[in-house]
Amino acid sequence: MNAVQPQTAAPSGTALRMQGISKRFGPVQALCDVSFAARAGTVHALVGENGAGKSTLMKILAGVYQPDAGSVEIQGRPQTLANPAQAIEAGVSMIYQELDLAEQLTVAENIFLGAEPQGPLPWTVSHHQMAIQTRDLARQYDFDLDPATRVEDLSTGDCQIVEILKALRRNASIIVMDEPTSSLSERETVRLFEVVRQLREKGLAIIYISHRLEEIIELADEVSVLRDGQLVHSEPMAQLDIPQIVHHMVGRELNDYFPARSVEVGPTLVEVSDLSSEAGIDNVGFDVRRGEIVGMAGLVGAGRTEVARAIFGVDKKTSGRVILNGRELNIDSPSDAIASGIALLTEDRKRTGLCLELPCSYNITLPNLEQIGMGSLIKPTQEVRIAKEAGERIAVKWANPEAPTDSLSGGNQQKLLVARWLLANSTFMIFDEPTRGIDVGAKAEVYGLLNTLAQQGKAILFISSELPELFGVADRILVMRRGKLVGNLVTKETTPEQVMHLAAVEEN
Amino acid sequence: MSKFIRQLLPFATLTLLIAALSALEPDTFLTAENFLNVLSRSSVNGIIAMGMTAVIISGGIDLSVGSMMALAGMVGAGVMLKVGGPDAGGAAMVVGTGVGIGTGLLCGLLNGALITKLKLPPFIVTLGTMSAFRGTSYIINNSKMYDVPTYTFLGQANVLGVPVSVLILALVVLAGFFVLRYTPLGRYTYAIGSNREAAFHAGVNVDRNLIAIYGMTGLFVGLASMIQMSRTISAQPTAGISLELDIIAAVVIGGASLSGGRGTVIGTIVGTLLISFLRNGCTLLGISTNIQLVVIGAIIIGAVALDQLARSKAEAT
Ligand SMILES: Nc1ncnc2c1ncn2[C@@H]1O[C@H](COP(=O)(O)OP(=O)(O)OP(=O)(O)O)[C@@H](O)[C@H]1O
Ligand SMILES: [Mg+2]
């Protein structure tokens, strides 16, 4: 037996050095002379506001974009990263903000895409081997996944796990995670952190992009801050705290993160009873009063999104009634729901939210043509003006409202959806993870908006995986577990521990 | 900027082609008569291509338009002759025309209904109806054609020196432009093609809009069929064989994407004219039809390749 090289722990050489990187998209200078280095065996957090250039910098590292100027060195060797294949070859693995899996293929096929183990005959693939290796890999990191499931049947949370396994399978020396937890539950997040720490132990360099600063405090060894395409700060985490990071990000102090809630809660506006659907929710009932923000907590897969989908007419109801303003609604489709005064901001902007190649303005007005008086005739100049106003209310960063939607950064795409539903002016508004992927400043704006909407007498259902924001904004918190409503708590009288307990504990 | 150039590409090619042909054949090509001739020959394809543009933008395809054209002609002519006899007069012609166009509309609605209600891919549905419509048009008169010697207005008459068919084409192009740009139906067409799920979640009634789009295409096919029938003063069960390929080619040359979400009326009409002028030029230059086919094939691939190139440039810079 020849001795296996012991895993040398955390060599702290420089794994990556990017120097003088600039990148321009038409009129937008996305990156300007950015120099960035990450050491092996560390977690390096990359933070900044929406559109600051984080994803662009990482896409250059991944060979997706070519920089206008600058150089990249990996493990001390200069690299030309002309395409993603070269970047993977050089040891870089990306886990994108927008999940990017082949939906028709299975978990195992995705993980082994481009590196399928050979079967008994040349030119064949051993599905057996793929399944075994996938299962091993998943078990090694404590993930519970069936290799034969098709990706399109997975929840967003599970898709993320497949992405992570895929990167792990490639034995990368640098792993970039672009907002990996934005779709994970608290429990999955904890598990992910364990994985990240394991990878750090093995001497990998992890570049970690997130808008959740608490995560960065917990995980990062170093922090670099991008602002408007420039690297404005880089420092070991030990010397920083959240207010300082925020200050570097936005260039000013940020006060009043959560709005003061002083809304007169009125009579009951929404009554949902006995709601069950084919998607597996079971006898869910709750009400929301005028001016009230009701939060909904639960683990990924607990059925929160399914409640929203059943109310909104996406999933077929098997039982249940929805009463709005004293009138029982008969909703069979989203268009019925919208016509009755219900809005749903969906959690997955790529799949169910945006038409990415169309102009931003189209996406903002899509459900609202009637609302803005263009139900039978569209007036383009007026439409662009309305979209512009709606976008500016939450500071969308775009070249102009007619720019293609996929030219916006992830967080700004999310803002388009918020702008859309603000324009819809519905009575009952359901927001499913509305702050997913948006920066601290914009989050504060969204919380403020929820508050304003409540003040205007709307009823709001706010689904979120982040307990702090539920506790910061909601008057009441509903807790879902396995398709059932297991808690209906007044925020002031409960604690995050109690909510977590309800969400996670199995009754037997 | 480069998006602009991309959209200009078919235009530029068309202009170049016309300039070249004008230089080569100034006497026969560069005449009002020849231009009107080319336009009127383009009218059938151009009208159908307007419908196909909407279908392709919505992410679908309609392979049945050629067969549908034959069927609409056979039904229209059959009714016309039933009502008015072999020398059908004005009233019979109006009835026959209405029935012919109505047949197209019904065929289109049938396509739309099958696609949405049975949740089948448009390719499969229209592949099926392509065969079924063709078969039906043979059955109607035992594989024989109908002669309609008096039916000359749509395909052969002029109004103020302009062929009626060209006027109709102009109207349909305007209508297509208007629908796609200024109506919710047009907007929803783009949204459905770009991301059907997102459109659905935004309250777009996807099924109803798709049925409308295929129905509209059928209507245009019916109209085109009447022009074709009038041009040849006959309805033939073999009309429009492989027409769908020409139409799809024109739409694609015009910049539409077969994966949906992209395409314009202007692009399509330029694409249609490009093919027509190419045919016309080749004929005038004495180039055989066999070679024409090869040239048109090369143009389709070239146009789409250039478009892709411009696109990836636009994304990479
Ligand atoms: N393909 C593109 N075409 C045009 N502009 C682009 C493109 N990609 C990014 N941009 C622009 O470059 C800037 C930086 O975008 P980037 O996606 O890097 O931001 P980010 O820091 O990742 O933001 P977020 O936190 O919202 O994800 C933005 O202004 C964005 O609009
Ligand atoms: Mg980003």
mmCIF file with all atom_site columns, N, CA, C and O in Angstrom, chain A residues 23-24 312 314 334-335 338 346 350-355 357-358 362 367 375-378 380 383, chain B residues 178 181-184 187-188 190-191 194-195 197-204 260-261 316-317:
data_model
loop_
_atom_site.group_PDB
_atom_site.id
_atom_site.type_symbol
_atom_site.label_atom_id
_atom_site.label_alt_id
_atom_site.label_comp_id
_atom_site.label_asym_id
_atom_site.label_entity_id
_atom_site.label_seq_id
_atom_site.pdbx_PDB_ins_code
_atom_site.Cartn_x
_atom_site.Cartn_y
_atom_site.Cartn_z
_atom_site.occupancy
_atom_site.B_iso_or_equiv
_atom_site.pdbx_formal_charge
_atom_site.auth_seq_id
_atom_site.auth_comp_id
_atom_site.auth_asym_id
_atom_site.auth_atom_id
_atom_site.pdbx_PDB_model_num
ATOM 1   N N  . LYS A 1 23  ? -14.373 46.072 -16.169 1.00 0.00 ? 23  LYS A N  1
ATOM 2   C CA . LYS A 1 23  ? -15.364 45.489 -17.083 1.00 0.00 ? 23  LYS A CA 1
ATOM 3   C C  . LYS A 1 23  ? -16.486 46.489 -17.322 1.00 0.00 ? 23  LYS A C  1
ATOM 4   O O  . LYS A 1 23  ? -17.031 47.065 -16.380 1.00 0.00 ? 23  LYS A O  1
ATOM 5   N N  . ARG A 1 24  ? -16.820 46.674 -18.574 1.00 0.00 ? 24  ARG A N  1
ATOM 6   C CA . ARG A 1 24  ? -17.869 47.622 -18.922 1.00 0.00 ? 24  ARG A CA 1
ATOM 7   C C  . ARG A 1 24  ? -18.959 46.902 -19.720 1.00 0.00 ? 24  ARG A C  1
ATOM 8   O O  . ARG A 1 24  ? -18.663 46.080 -20.582 1.00 0.00 ? 24  ARG A O  1
ATOM 9   N N  . PHE A 1 312 ? -53.715 31.733 -4.640  1.00 0.00 ? 312 PHE A N  1
ATOM 10  C CA . PHE A 1 312 ? -53.557 32.510 -5.865  1.00 0.00 ? 312 PHE A CA 1
ATOM 11  C C  . PHE A 1 312 ? -54.066 31.766 -7.110  1.00 0.00 ? 312 PHE A C  1
ATOM 12  O O  . PHE A 1 312 ? -54.010 32.275 -8.208  1.00 0.00 ? 312 PHE A O  1
ATOM 13  N N  . VAL A 1 314 ? -52.889 28.926 -8.429  1.00 0.00 ? 314 VAL A N  1
ATOM 14  C CA . VAL A 1 314 ? -51.888 28.204 -9.222  1.00 0.00 ? 314 VAL A CA 1
ATOM 15  C C  . VAL A 1 314 ? -52.089 26.703 -9.038  1.00 0.00 ? 314 VAL A C  1
ATOM 16  O O  . VAL A 1 314 ? -52.171 25.952 -10.004 1.00 0.00 ? 314 VAL A O  1
ATOM 17  N N  . PRO A 1 334 ? -54.403 32.491 -11.612 1.00 0.00 ? 334 PRO A N  1
ATOM 18  C CA . PRO A 1 334 ? -53.838 33.758 -11.158 1.00 0.00 ? 334 PRO A CA 1
ATOM 19  C C  . PRO A 1 334 ? -54.603 34.965 -11.704 1.00 0.00 ? 334 PRO A C  1
ATOM 20  O O  . PRO A 1 334 ? -54.725 35.971 -11.004 1.00 0.00 ? 334 PRO A O  1
ATOM 21  N N  . SER A 1 335 ? -55.130 34.851 -12.930 1.00 0.00 ? 335 SER A N  1
ATOM 22  C CA . SER A 1 335 ? -55.816 36.033 -13.440 1.00 0.00 ? 335 SER A CA 1
ATOM 23  C C  . SER A 1 335 ? -57.089 36.302 -12.634 1.00 0.00 ? 335 SER A C  1
ATOM 24  O O  . SER A 1 335 ? -57.439 37.458 -12.374 1.00 0.00 ? 335 SER A O  1
ATOM 25  N N  . ILE A 1 338 ? -55.849 37.965 -9.359  1.00 0.00 ? 338 ILE A N  1
ATOM 26  C CA . ILE A 1 338 ? -55.455 39.366 -9.533  1.00 0.00 ? 338 ILE A CA 1
ATOM 27  C C  . ILE A 1 338 ? -56.701 40.234 -9.698  1.00 0.00 ? 338 ILE A C  1
ATOM 28  O O  . ILE A 1 338 ? -56.814 41.308 -9.105  1.00 0.00 ? 338 ILE A O  1
ATOM 29  N N  . THR A 1 346 ? -43.827 35.845 -6.340  1.00 0.00 ? 346 THR A N  1
ATOM 30  C CA . THR A 1 346 ? -43.375 34.458 -6.201  1.00 0.00 ? 346 THR A CA 1
ATOM 31  C C  . THR A 1 346 ? -41.920 34.399 -5.758  1.00 0.00 ? 346 THR A C  1
ATOM 32  O O  . THR A 1 346 ? -41.167 35.340 -5.940  1.00 0.00 ? 346 THR A O  1
ATOM 33  N N  . LYS A 1 350 ? -36.684 33.485 -11.434 1.00 0.00 ? 350 LYS A N  1
ATOM 34  C CA . LYS A 1 350 ? -36.285 33.009 -12.753 1.00 0.00 ? 350 LYS A CA 1
ATOM 35  C C  . LYS A 1 350 ? -37.361 32.099 -13.357 1.00 0.00 ? 350 LYS A C  1
ATOM 36  O O  . LYS A 1 350 ? -37.669 32.180 -14.532 1.00 0.00 ? 350 LYS A O  1
ATOM 37  N N  . ARG A 1 351 ? -37.934 31.233 -12.524 1.00 0.00 ? 351 ARG A N  1
ATOM 38  C CA . ARG A 1 351 ? -38.915 30.292 -13.045 1.00 0.00 ? 351 ARG A CA 1
ATOM 39  C C  . ARG A 1 351 ? -40.306 30.898 -13.199 1.00 0.00 ? 351 ARG A C  1
ATOM 40  O O  . ARG A 1 351 ? -40.950 30.771 -14.228 1.00 0.00 ? 351 ARG A O  1
ATOM 41  N N  . THR A 1 352 ? -40.760 31.558 -12.148 1.00 0.00 ? 352 THR A N  1
ATOM 42  C CA . THR A 1 352 ? -42.155 32.000 -12.151 1.00 0.00 ? 352 THR A CA 1
ATOM 43  C C  . THR A 1 352 ? -42.308 33.510 -12.078 1.00 0.00 ? 352 THR A C  1
ATOM 44  O O  . THR A 1 352 ? -43.411 34.011 -12.006 1.00 0.00 ? 352 THR A O  1
ATOM 45  N N  . GLY A 1 353 ? -41.178 34.222 -12.106 1.00 0.00 ? 353 GLY A N  1
ATOM 46  C CA . GLY A 1 353 ? -41.299 35.662 -11.926 1.00 0.00 ? 353 GLY A CA 1
ATOM 47  C C  . GLY A 1 353 ? -41.162 36.480 -13.192 1.00 0.00 ? 353 GLY A C  1
ATOM 48  O O  . GLY A 1 353 ? -42.098 37.140 -13.628 1.00 0.00 ? 353 GLY A O  1
ATOM 49  N N  . LEU A 1 354 ? -40.002 36.390 -13.813 1.00 0.00 ? 354 LEU A N  1
ATOM 50  C CA . LEU A 1 354 ? -39.677 37.369 -14.849 1.00 0.00 ? 354 LEU A CA 1
ATOM 51  C C  . LEU A 1 354 ? -39.534 36.756 -16.233 1.00 0.00 ? 354 LEU A C  1
ATOM 52  O O  . LEU A 1 354 ? -39.124 35.613 -16.379 1.00 0.00 ? 354 LEU A O  1
ATOM 53  N N  . CYS A 1 355 ? -39.861 37.566 -17.236 1.00 0.00 ? 355 CYS A N  1
ATOM 54  C CA . CYS A 1 355 ? -39.538 37.235 -18.616 1.00 0.00 ? 355 CYS A CA 1
ATOM 55  C C  . CYS A 1 355 ? -38.203 37.896 -18.898 1.00 0.00 ? 355 CYS A C  1
ATOM 56  O O  . CYS A 1 355 ? -38.140 39.102 -19.156 1.00 0.00 ? 355 CYS A O  1
ATOM 57  N N  . GLU A 1 357 ? -35.787 38.018 -21.179 1.00 0.00 ? 357 GLU A N  1
ATOM 58  C CA . GLU A 1 357 ? -35.256 38.735 -22.338 1.00 0.00 ? 357 GLU A CA 1
ATOM 59  C C  . GLU A 1 357 ? -36.098 39.942 -22.735 1.00 0.00 ? 357 GLU A C  1
ATOM 60  O O  . GLU A 1 357 ? -35.734 40.666 -23.629 1.00 0.00 ? 357 GLU A O  1
ATOM 61  N N  . LEU A 1 358 ? -37.199 40.157 -22.042 1.00 0.00 ? 358 LEU A N  1
ATOM 62  C CA . LEU A 1 358 ? -38.034 41.311 -22.372 1.00 0.00 ? 358 LEU A CA 1
ATOM 63  C C  . LEU A 1 358 ? -37.580 42.543 -21.580 1.00 0.00 ? 358 LEU A C  1
ATOM 64  O O  . LEU A 1 358 ? -36.879 42.425 -20.588 1.00 0.00 ? 358 LEU A O  1
ATOM 65  N N  . TYR A 1 362 ? -41.793 45.972 -19.461 1.00 0.00 ? 362 TYR A N  1
ATOM 66  C CA . TYR A 1 362 ? -42.807 44.939 -19.744 1.00 0.00 ? 362 TYR A CA 1
ATOM 67  C C  . TYR A 1 362 ? -43.081 44.119 -18.484 1.00 0.00 ? 362 TYR A C  1
ATOM 68  O O  . TYR A 1 362 ? -44.199 43.769 -18.187 1.00 0.00 ? 362 TYR A O  1
ATOM 69  N N  . PRO A 1 367 ? -48.865 42.291 -15.261 1.00 0.00 ? 367 PRO A N  1
ATOM 70  C CA . PRO A 1 367 ? -50.196 41.991 -14.720 1.00 0.00 ? 367 PRO A CA 1
ATOM 71  C C  . PRO A 1 367 ? -51.059 43.244 -14.553 1.00 0.00 ? 367 PRO A C  1
ATOM 72  O O  . PRO A 1 367 ? -52.205 43.148 -14.116 1.00 0.00 ? 367 PRO A O  1
ATOM 73  N N  . GLY A 1 375 ? -55.698 48.280 -20.748 1.00 0.00 ? 375 GLY A N  1
ATOM 74  C CA . GLY A 1 375 ? -56.280 46.960 -20.898 1.00 0.00 ? 375 GLY A CA 1
ATOM 75  C C  . GLY A 1 375 ? -56.654 46.615 -22.326 1.00 0.00 ? 375 GLY A C  1
ATOM 76  O O  . GLY A 1 375 ? -56.754 45.446 -22.684 1.00 0.00 ? 375 GLY A O  1
ATOM 77  N N  . SER A 1 376 ? -56.866 47.628 -23.168 1.00 0.00 ? 376 SER A N  1
ATOM 78  C CA . SER A 1 376 ? -57.162 47.286 -24.555 1.00 0.00 ? 376 SER A CA 1
ATOM 79  C C  . SER A 1 376 ? -56.178 47.939 -25.517 1.00 0.00 ? 376 SER A C  1
ATOM 80  O O  . SER A 1 376 ? -56.084 47.530 -26.670 1.00 0.00 ? 376 SER A O  1
ATOM 81  N N  . LEU A 1 377 ? -55.440 48.917 -25.046 1.00 0.00 ? 377 LEU A N  1
ATOM 82  C CA . LEU A 1 377 ? -54.490 49.586 -25.930 1.00 0.00 ? 377 LEU A CA 1
ATOM 83  C C  . LEU A 1 377 ? -53.285 50.040 -25.116 1.00 0.00 ? 377 LEU A C  1
ATOM 84  O O  . LEU A 1 377 ? -53.419 50.749 -24.121 1.00 0.00 ? 377 LEU A O  1
ATOM 85  N N  . ILE A 1 378 ? -52.107 49.613 -25.557 1.00 0.00 ? 378 ILE A N  1
ATOM 86  C CA . ILE A 1 378 ? -50.891 49.990 -24.831 1.00 0.00 ? 378 ILE A CA 1
ATOM 87  C C  . ILE A 1 378 ? -50.333 51.276 -25.411 1.00 0.00 ? 378 ILE A C  1
ATOM 88  O O  . ILE A 1 378 ? -50.230 51.433 -26.624 1.00 0.00 ? 378 ILE A O  1
ATOM 89  N N  . PRO A 1 380 ? -47.029 53.090 -25.445 1.00 0.00 ? 380 PRO A N  1
ATOM 90  C CA . PRO A 1 380 ? -45.649 52.800 -25.041 1.00 0.00 ? 380 PRO A CA 1
ATOM 91  C C  . PRO A 1 380 ? -44.957 53.898 -24.232 1.00 0.00 ? 380 PRO A C  1
ATOM 92  O O  . PRO A 1 380 ? -44.345 53.604 -23.206 1.00 0.00 ? 380 PRO A O  1
ATOM 93  N N  . GLU A 1 383 ? -46.382 54.029 -20.861 1.00 0.00 ? 383 GLU A N  1
ATOM 94  C CA . GLU A 1 383 ? -46.048 52.816 -20.122 1.00 0.00 ? 383 GLU A CA 1
ATOM 95  C C  . GLU A 1 383 ? -44.634 52.901 -19.548 1.00 0.00 ? 383 GLU A C  1
ATOM 96  O O  . GLU A 1 383 ? -44.411 52.591 -18.373 1.00 0.00 ? 383 GLU A O  1
ATOM 97  N N  . PHE B 2 178 ? -49.658 46.482 -35.377 1.00 0.00 ? 178 PHE B N  1
ATOM 98  C CA . PHE B 2 178 ? -50.475 47.091 -34.338 1.00 0.00 ? 178 PHE B CA 1
ATOM 99  C C  . PHE B 2 178 ? -50.749 46.098 -33.197 1.00 0.00 ? 178 PHE B C  1
ATOM 100 O O  . PHE B 2 178 ? -50.570 46.408 -32.019 1.00 0.00 ? 178 PHE B O  1
ATOM 101 N N  . ARG B 2 181 ? -47.591 45.336 -31.091 1.00 0.00 ? 181 ARG B N  1
ATOM 102 C CA . ARG B 2 181 ? -46.980 46.437 -30.366 1.00 0.00 ? 181 ARG B CA 1
ATOM 103 C C  . ARG B 2 181 ? -47.945 47.144 -29.417 1.00 0.00 ? 181 ARG B C  1
ATOM 104 O O  . ARG B 2 181 ? -47.542 47.606 -28.364 1.00 0.00 ? 181 ARG B O  1
ATOM 105 N N  . TYR B 2 182 ? -49.197 47.212 -29.795 1.00 0.00 ? 182 TYR B N  1
ATOM 106 C CA . TYR B 2 182 ? -50.086 48.085 -29.040 1.00 0.00 ? 182 TYR B CA 1
ATOM 107 C C  . TYR B 2 182 ? -51.223 47.379 -28.300 1.00 0.00 ? 182 TYR B C  1
ATOM 108 O O  . TYR B 2 182 ? -52.033 48.036 -27.670 1.00 0.00 ? 182 TYR B O  1
ATOM 109 N N  . THR B 2 183 ? -51.319 46.070 -28.419 1.00 0.00 ? 183 THR B N  1
ATOM 110 C CA . THR B 2 183 ? -52.434 45.430 -27.715 1.00 0.00 ? 183 THR B CA 1
ATOM 111 C C  . THR B 2 183 ? -51.914 44.478 -26.642 1.00 0.00 ? 183 THR B C  1
ATOM 112 O O  . THR B 2 183 ? -50.806 43.951 -26.755 1.00 0.00 ? 183 THR B O  1
ATOM 113 N N  . PRO B 2 184 ? -52.710 44.252 -25.606 1.00 0.00 ? 184 PRO B N  1
ATOM 114 C CA . PRO B 2 184 ? -52.327 43.265 -24.594 1.00 0.00 ? 184 PRO B CA 1
ATOM 115 C C  . PRO B 2 184 ? -52.068 41.897 -25.216 1.00 0.00 ? 184 PRO B C  1
ATOM 116 O O  . PRO B 2 184 ? -51.121 41.215 -24.819 1.00 0.00 ? 184 PRO B O  1
ATOM 117 N N  . ARG B 2 187 ? -48.590 41.872 -26.353 1.00 0.00 ? 187 ARG B N  1
ATOM 118 C CA . ARG B 2 187 ? -47.687 41.879 -25.210 1.00 0.00 ? 187 ARG B CA 1
ATOM 119 C C  . ARG B 2 187 ? -47.625 40.496 -24.573 1.00 0.00 ? 187 ARG B C  1
ATOM 120 O O  . ARG B 2 187 ? -46.568 39.978 -24.255 1.00 0.00 ? 187 ARG B O  1
ATOM 121 N N  . TYR B 2 188 ? -48.790 39.884 -24.403 1.00 0.00 ? 188 TYR B N  1
ATOM 122 C CA . TYR B 2 188 ? -48.842 38.564 -23.771 1.00 0.00 ? 188 TYR B CA 1
ATOM 123 C C  . TYR B 2 188 ? -48.156 37.517 -24.658 1.00 0.00 ? 188 TYR B C  1
ATOM 124 O O  . TYR B 2 188 ? -47.584 36.554 -24.161 1.00 0.00 ? 188 TYR B O  1
ATOM 125 N N  . TYR B 2 190 ? -45.462 37.947 -26.440 1.00 0.00 ? 190 TYR B N  1
ATOM 126 C CA . TYR B 2 190 ? -44.038 38.006 -26.090 1.00 0.00 ? 190 TYR B CA 1
ATOM 127 C C  . TYR B 2 190 ? -43.787 37.370 -24.722 1.00 0.00 ? 190 TYR B C  1
ATOM 128 O O  . TYR B 2 190 ? -42.834 36.613 -24.532 1.00 0.00 ? 190 TYR B O  1
ATOM 129 N N  . ALA B 2 191 ? -44.659 37.696 -23.764 1.00 0.00 ? 191 ALA B N  1
ATOM 130 C CA . ALA B 2 191 ? -44.439 37.197 -22.395 1.00 0.00 ? 191 ALA B CA 1
ATOM 131 C C  . ALA B 2 191 ? -44.529 35.673 -22.350 1.00 0.00 ? 191 ALA B C  1
ATOM 132 O O  . ALA B 2 191 ? -43.700 35.009 -21.735 1.00 0.00 ? 191 ALA B O  1
ATOM 133 N N  . SER B 2 194 ? -41.479 34.174 -23.853 1.00 0.00 ? 194 SER B N  1
ATOM 134 C CA . SER B 2 194 ? -40.267 34.388 -23.077 1.00 0.00 ? 194 SER B CA 1
ATOM 135 C C  . SER B 2 194 ? -40.245 33.503 -21.843 1.00 0.00 ? 194 SER B C  1
ATOM 136 O O  . SER B 2 194 ? -39.226 32.883 -21.525 1.00 0.00 ? 194 SER B O  1
ATOM 137 N N  . ASN B 2 195 ? -41.346 33.444 -21.117 1.00 0.00 ? 195 ASN B N  1
ATOM 138 C CA . ASN B 2 195 ? -41.416 32.598 -19.928 1.00 0.00 ? 195 ASN B CA 1
ATOM 139 C C  . ASN B 2 195 ? -42.884 32.347 -19.610 1.00 0.00 ? 195 ASN B C  1
ATOM 140 O O  . ASN B 2 195 ? -43.551 33.159 -18.976 1.00 0.00 ? 195 ASN B O  1
ATOM 141 N N  . GLU B 2 197 ? -44.417 30.241 -17.644 1.00 0.00 ? 197 GLU B N  1
ATOM 142 C CA . GLU B 2 197 ? -44.784 30.158 -16.225 1.00 0.00 ? 197 GLU B CA 1
ATOM 143 C C  . GLU B 2 197 ? -44.913 31.549 -15.606 1.00 0.00 ? 197 GLU B C  1
ATOM 144 O O  . GLU B 2 197 ? -45.854 31.824 -14.863 1.00 0.00 ? 197 GLU B O  1
ATOM 145 N N  . ALA B 2 198 ? -43.947 32.390 -15.927 1.00 0.00 ? 198 ALA B N  1
ATOM 146 C CA . ALA B 2 198 ? -43.975 33.742 -15.357 1.00 0.00 ? 198 ALA B CA 1
ATOM 147 C C  . ALA B 2 198 ? -45.209 34.490 -15.861 1.00 0.00 ? 198 ALA B C  1
ATOM 148 O O  . ALA B 2 198 ? -45.868 35.195 -15.100 1.00 0.00 ? 198 ALA B O  1
ATOM 149 N N  . ALA B 2 199 ? -45.521 34.314 -17.129 1.00 0.00 ? 199 ALA B N  1
ATOM 150 C CA . ALA B 2 199 ? -46.699 34.990 -17.677 1.00 0.00 ? 199 ALA B CA 1
ATOM 151 C C  . ALA B 2 199 ? -47.953 34.509 -16.951 1.00 0.00 ? 199 ALA B C  1
ATOM 152 O O  . ALA B 2 199 ? -48.811 35.304 -16.559 1.00 0.00 ? 199 ALA B O  1
ATOM 153 N N  . PHE B 2 200 ? -48.034 33.206 -16.745 1.00 0.00 ? 200 PHE B N  1
ATOM 154 C CA . PHE B 2 200 ? -49.184 32.626 -16.050 1.00 0.00 ? 200 PHE B CA 1
ATOM 155 C C  . PHE B 2 200 ? -49.315 33.194 -14.639 1.00 0.00 ? 200 PHE B C  1
ATOM 156 O O  . PHE B 2 200 ? -50.394 33.616 -14.207 1.00 0.00 ? 200 PHE B O  1
ATOM 157 N N  . HIS B 2 201 ? -48.196 33.253 -13.924 1.00 0.00 ? 201 HIS B N  1
ATOM 158 C CA . HIS B 2 201 ? -48.230 33.788 -12.558 1.00 0.00 ? 201 HIS B CA 1
ATOM 159 C C  . HIS B 2 201 ? -48.516 35.276 -12.524 1.00 0.00 ? 201 HIS B C  1
ATOM 160 O O  . HIS B 2 201 ? -48.864 35.815 -11.482 1.00 0.00 ? 201 HIS B O  1
ATOM 161 N N  . ALA B 2 202 ? -48.310 35.942 -13.643 1.00 0.00 ? 202 ALA B N  1
ATOM 162 C CA . ALA B 2 202 ? -48.631 37.371 -13.688 1.00 0.00 ? 202 ALA B CA 1
ATOM 163 C C  . ALA B 2 202 ? -50.071 37.582 -14.149 1.00 0.00 ? 202 ALA B C  1
ATOM 164 O O  . ALA B 2 202 ? -50.466 38.695 -14.479 1.00 0.00 ? 202 ALA B O  1
ATOM 165 N N  . GLY B 2 203 ? -50.839 36.506 -14.192 1.00 0.00 ? 203 GLY B N  1
ATOM 166 C CA . GLY B 2 203 ? -52.258 36.652 -14.500 1.00 0.00 ? 203 GLY B CA 1
ATOM 167 C C  . GLY B 2 203 ? -52.605 36.608 -15.975 1.00 0.00 ? 203 GLY B C  1
ATOM 168 O O  . GLY B 2 203 ? -53.731 36.910 -16.355 1.00 0.00 ? 203 GLY B O  1
ATOM 169 N N  . VAL B 2 204 ? -51.647 36.244 -16.815 1.00 0.00 ? 204 VAL B N  1
ATOM 170 C CA . VAL B 2 204 ? -51.962 36.134 -18.237 1.00 0.00 ? 204 VAL B CA 1
ATOM 171 C C  . VAL B 2 204 ? -52.736 34.838 -18.465 1.00 0.00 ? 204 VAL B C  1
ATOM 172 O O  . VAL B 2 204 ? -52.324 33.780 -17.992 1.00 0.00 ? 204 VAL B O  1
ATOM 173 N N  . GLY B 2 260 ? -38.746 31.399 -28.851 1.00 0.00 ? 260 GLY B N  1
ATOM 174 C CA . GLY B 2 260 ? -39.790 32.282 -28.350 1.00 0.00 ? 260 GLY B CA 1
ATOM 175 C C  . GLY B 2 260 ? -39.305 33.578 -27.740 1.00 0.00 ? 260 GLY B C  1
ATOM 176 O O  . GLY B 2 260 ? -38.134 33.735 -27.406 1.00 0.00 ? 260 GLY B O  1
ATOM 177 N N  . GLY B 2 261 ? -40.234 34.530 -27.597 1.00 0.00 ? 261 GLY B N  1
ATOM 178 C CA . GLY B 2 261 ? -39.929 35.773 -26.916 1.00 0.00 ? 261 GLY B CA 1
ATOM 179 C C  . GLY B 2 261 ? -39.334 36.867 -27.787 1.00 0.00 ? 261 GLY B C  1
ATOM 180 O O  . GLY B 2 261 ? -39.208 37.993 -27.361 1.00 0.00 ? 261 GLY B O  1
ATOM 181 N N  . ALA B 2 316 ? -21.196 39.887 -24.773 1.00 0.00 ? 316 ALA B N  1
ATOM 182 C CA . ALA B 2 316 ? -19.844 39.795 -24.228 1.00 0.00 ? 316 ALA B CA 1
ATOM 183 C C  . ALA B 2 316 ? -19.200 41.162 -24.005 1.00 0.00 ? 316 ALA B C  1
ATOM 184 O O  . ALA B 2 316 ? -18.213 41.266 -23.301 1.00 0.00 ? 316 ALA B O  1
ATOM 185 N N  . THR B 2 317 ? -19.741 42.203 -24.616 1.00 0.00 ? 317 THR B N  1
ATOM 186 C CA . THR B 2 317 ? -19.086 43.508 -24.449 1.00 0.00 ? 317 THR B CA 1
ATOM 187 C C  . THR B 2 317 ? -19.817 44.392 -23.462 1.00 0.00 ? 317 THR B C  1
ATOM 188 O O  . THR B 2 317 ? -20.949 44.173 -23.173 1.00 0.00 ? 317 THR B O  1
#
